[in-house]
Coordinates of C-alpha atoms in Angstrom, one line a residue:
X27 CA -12.1 7.1 -1.0
X28 CA -14.3 6.5 -2.9
X29 CA -14.9 2.6 -5.2
X30 CA -16.2 3.5 -8.7
X31 CA -12.3 4.0 -10.9
X32 CA -10.3 1.6 -9.2
X33 CA -13.2 -1.2 -9.3
X34 CA -13.3 -0.9 -12.6
X35 CA -9.6 -0.9 -13.5
X36 CA -9.7 -4.2 -11.3
X37 CA -11.7 -6.1 -13.6
X38 CA -9.4 -5.8 -15.9
X39 CA -6.5 -6.7 -14.2
X40 CA -6.7 -10.1 -14.3
X41 CA -7.0 -10.1 -18.3
X42 CA -4.5 -7.3 -18.8
X43 CA -0.5 -7.7 -20.0
X44 CA 2.3 -7.0 -18.2
X45 CA 5.3 -7.8 -17.2
X46 CA 4.8 -10.2 -14.5
X47 CA 3.8 -13.4 -15.6
X48 CA 0.5 -15.3 -14.6
X49 CA 2.6 -18.1 -13.5
X50 CA 5.0 -15.9 -11.7
X51 CA 1.5 -14.3 -10.1
X52 CA 0.8 -17.6 -10.0
X53 CA 3.9 -18.2 -7.1
X54 CA 3.3 -15.1 -5.4
X55 CA -0.1 -15.6 -4.4
X56 CA 0.7 -19.2 -2.7
X57 CA 3.3 -18.1 -1.3
X58 CA 1.0 -15.7 0.4
X59 CA -2.2 -18.1 0.9
X60 CA 0.3 -20.3 2.6
X61 CA 1.4 -17.7 5.2
X62 CA 4.5 -17.3 4.0
X63 CA 6.4 -13.8 2.3
X64 CA 7.5 -13.9 -0.4
X65 CA 11.1 -11.8 -1.4
X66 CA 9.4 -9.6 -4.9
X67 CA 13.5 -9.1 -4.7
X68 CA 15.0 -12.8 -5.5
X69 CA 11.1 -13.9 -6.7
X70 CA 11.6 -16.4 -3.9
X71 CA 9.2 -17.4 -0.9
X72 CA 10.4 -17.1 2.2
X73 CA 9.7 -17.4 6.2
X74 CA 7.2 -14.2 6.9
X75 CA 9.1 -12.0 9.7
X76 CA 7.3 -11.9 12.8
X77 CA 6.4 -8.2 14.0
X78 CA 6.3 -6.2 15.3
X79 CA 7.4 -2.6 12.8
X80 CA 8.8 0.0 14.3
X81 CA 9.4 2.0 10.8
X82 CA 7.3 1.9 7.4
X83 CA 9.1 3.3 4.1
X84 CA 7.2 3.8 0.3
X85 CA 9.6 4.5 -2.5
X86 CA 6.7 5.3 -4.8
X87 CA 9.1 5.6 -7.5
X88 CA 10.1 1.9 -7.3
X89 CA 6.7 0.5 -5.9
X90 CA 8.2 -0.8 -3.0
X91 CA 7.1 -0.4 0.5
X92 CA 9.5 -1.7 3.0
X93 CA 9.5 -2.3 7.2
X94 CA 11.8 -2.7 9.3
X95 CA 12.4 -3.4 13.1
X96 CA 15.4 -1.8 14.9
X97 CA 17.2 -0.6 12.0
X98 CA 16.5 -3.6 9.9
X99 CA 14.7 -4.4 6.8
X100 CA 13.0 -7.2 7.3
X101 CA 10.1 -7.1 4.8
X102 CA 9.2 -5.8 1.4
X103 CA 6.0 -5.5 -0.4
X104 CA 5.3 -4.5 -4.3
X105 CA 2.4 -1.6 -3.8
X106 CA 0.1 0.2 -6.1
X107 CA -0.2 3.4 -5.4
X108 CA -2.4 7.1 -6.3
X109 CA -3.7 7.2 -10.4
X110 CA -3.1 10.5 -10.3
X111 CA 0.7 11.2 -11.3
X112 CA 3.6 11.2 -9.3
X113 CA 4.1 13.9 -7.4
X114 CA 3.1 14.6 -4.4
X115 CA -0.5 15.1 -3.1
X116 CA -2.2 19.0 -3.4
X117 CA -5.7 18.5 -2.9
X118 CA -8.2 16.2 -2.4
X119 CA -9.6 14.3 -5.5
X120 CA -5.9 14.3 -7.8
X121 CA -5.4 10.6 -6.9
X122 CA -1.4 11.5 -5.7
X123 CA 0.1 9.4 -2.6
X124 CA 1.2 12.4 0.1
X125 CA 5.4 12.7 0.2
X126 CA 7.0 13.2 3.5
X127 CA 7.4 12.3 7.0
X128 CA 3.4 10.9 9.0
X129 CA 2.6 8.0 11.9
X130 CA 0.3 5.7 11.6
X131 CA -3.3 7.2 13.7
X132 CA -5.8 4.2 13.2
X133 CA -6.1 0.8 12.5
X134 CA -9.8 -0.5 10.9
X135 CA -10.9 -3.3 10.7
X136 CA -14.4 -2.2 8.9
X137 CA -12.9 -0.7 5.6
X138 CA -14.6 -0.6 2.3
X139 CA -10.7 -2.6 1.4
X140 CA -9.7 -5.8 3.5
X141 CA -8.1 -3.7 6.1
X142 CA -6.5 -0.6 6.9
X143 CA -3.5 1.9 8.5
X144 CA -5.2 5.4 8.4
X145 CA -1.4 7.6 7.8
X146 CA -1.7 11.0 9.1
X147 CA -2.2 13.2 6.2
X148 CA -2.4 16.2 6.2
X149 CA 0.0 17.7 8.4
X150 CA -0.5 20.9 10.1
X151 CA 1.8 22.1 7.0
X152 CA 0.4 21.0 4.0
X153 CA -3.7 22.4 6.0
X154 CA -2.1 25.5 5.2
X155 CA 0.5 25.6 2.6
X156 CA -3.1 23.3 0.8
X157 CA -4.9 26.6 2.0
X158 CA -2.4 28.7 0.5
X159 CA -3.4 27.4 -3.0
X160 CA -7.5 27.4 -1.7
X161 CA -7.7 24.1 -2.1
X162 CA -8.7 21.4 -0.1
X163 CA -5.8 19.4 1.1
X164 CA -8.1 15.7 1.1
X165 CA -7.5 12.5 3.4
X166 CA -7.8 9.3 4.5
X167 CA -4.8 7.7 3.1
X168 CA -4.3 4.3 4.1
X169 CA -2.0 1.9 3.8
X170 CA -4.7 -1.3 2.7
X171 CA -5.3 -4.5 1.3
X172 CA -7.9 -5.4 -2.2
X173 CA -12.1 -4.2 -2.0
X174 CA -13.5 -7.0 -0.3
X175 CA -15.4 -8.1 -2.9
X176 CA -12.0 -8.3 -4.8
X177 CA -9.6 -10.3 -2.8
X178 CA -9.5 -12.9 -5.5
X179 CA -7.3 -10.9 -7.7
X180 CA -3.9 -11.2 -5.4
X181 CA -0.2 -9.5 -6.5
X182 CA -1.8 -8.4 -10.5
X183 CA -3.3 -5.9 -8.7
X184 CA 0.4 -4.6 -8.3
X185 CA 0.3 -4.0 -11.8
X186 CA -1.8 -0.9 -12.7
X187 CA -1.6 2.0 -9.9
X188 CA -5.8 2.1 -9.2
X189 CA -6.2 3.7 -5.8
X190 CA -7.0 7.0 -4.7
X191 CA -3.7 8.3 -3.2
X192 CA -3.3 5.3 -0.7
X193 CA -0.7 2.2 -0.9
X194 CA -2.1 -1.2 -1.6
X195 CA -0.7 -4.4 -0.9
X196 CA -2.4 -8.1 -1.1
X197 CA -5.3 -8.9 1.4
X198 CA -2.7 -11.4 2.4
X199 CA 0.1 -9.1 3.2
X200 CA -2.4 -6.7 5.0
X201 CA -3.0 -9.2 7.3
X202 CA 0.3 -9.6 8.5
X203 CA 1.0 -5.8 8.0
X204 CA -2.0 -4.9 10.4
X205 CA -0.4 -7.5 13.0
X206 CA 2.3 -6.0 13.3
X207 CA 2.2 -2.1 13.0
X208 CA 1.0 -0.1 15.6
X209 CA -0.8 3.0 16.0
X210 CA 2.1 5.6 16.4
X211 CA 4.9 3.4 13.9
X212 CA 6.5 6.6 11.8
X213 CA 6.0 5.5 7.4
X214 CA 8.1 7.5 5.3
X215 CA 7.4 8.5 1.8
X216 CA 8.7 9.1 -1.0
X217 CA 9.7 9.9 -4.5

């Protein structure tokens, strides 16, 4: 994942206008920094659920990631996704987030972003489809926090889609996810 374009966008975020007010961003960040969970639907700070997570669902059109245990949603996250158009990832460099069923394949504590969980993209079918089109399908698709030197942006990061095709959450949310999600956990990504 290259860092130059996303960093330029992230530098501008705190000054940009969006639907969420500065006061609301402050409330979210205060909640998360207190080791609690922000409920994005009710706009309230709540006790963070305990892990583990056995399913991750990402809804790209809603910019929402929901994690489950035993079929029950235990936490939701407002996410930033790829800066490409909303379609499924087709090739390396298109800035899109893939769609389909995957698994978490690795934890990376030394990521250029605050921790990361590798998503098992591309599947063998996606590699074959890209080969038929004569393109590289890309890879290095992750769920991650903010760039290591930009954690101060906090919840404001989700005001803009800024990744190269990954799914991003705040650093405090990534701390929780990193401990609650095991390698092999299923990930479903849809439009």
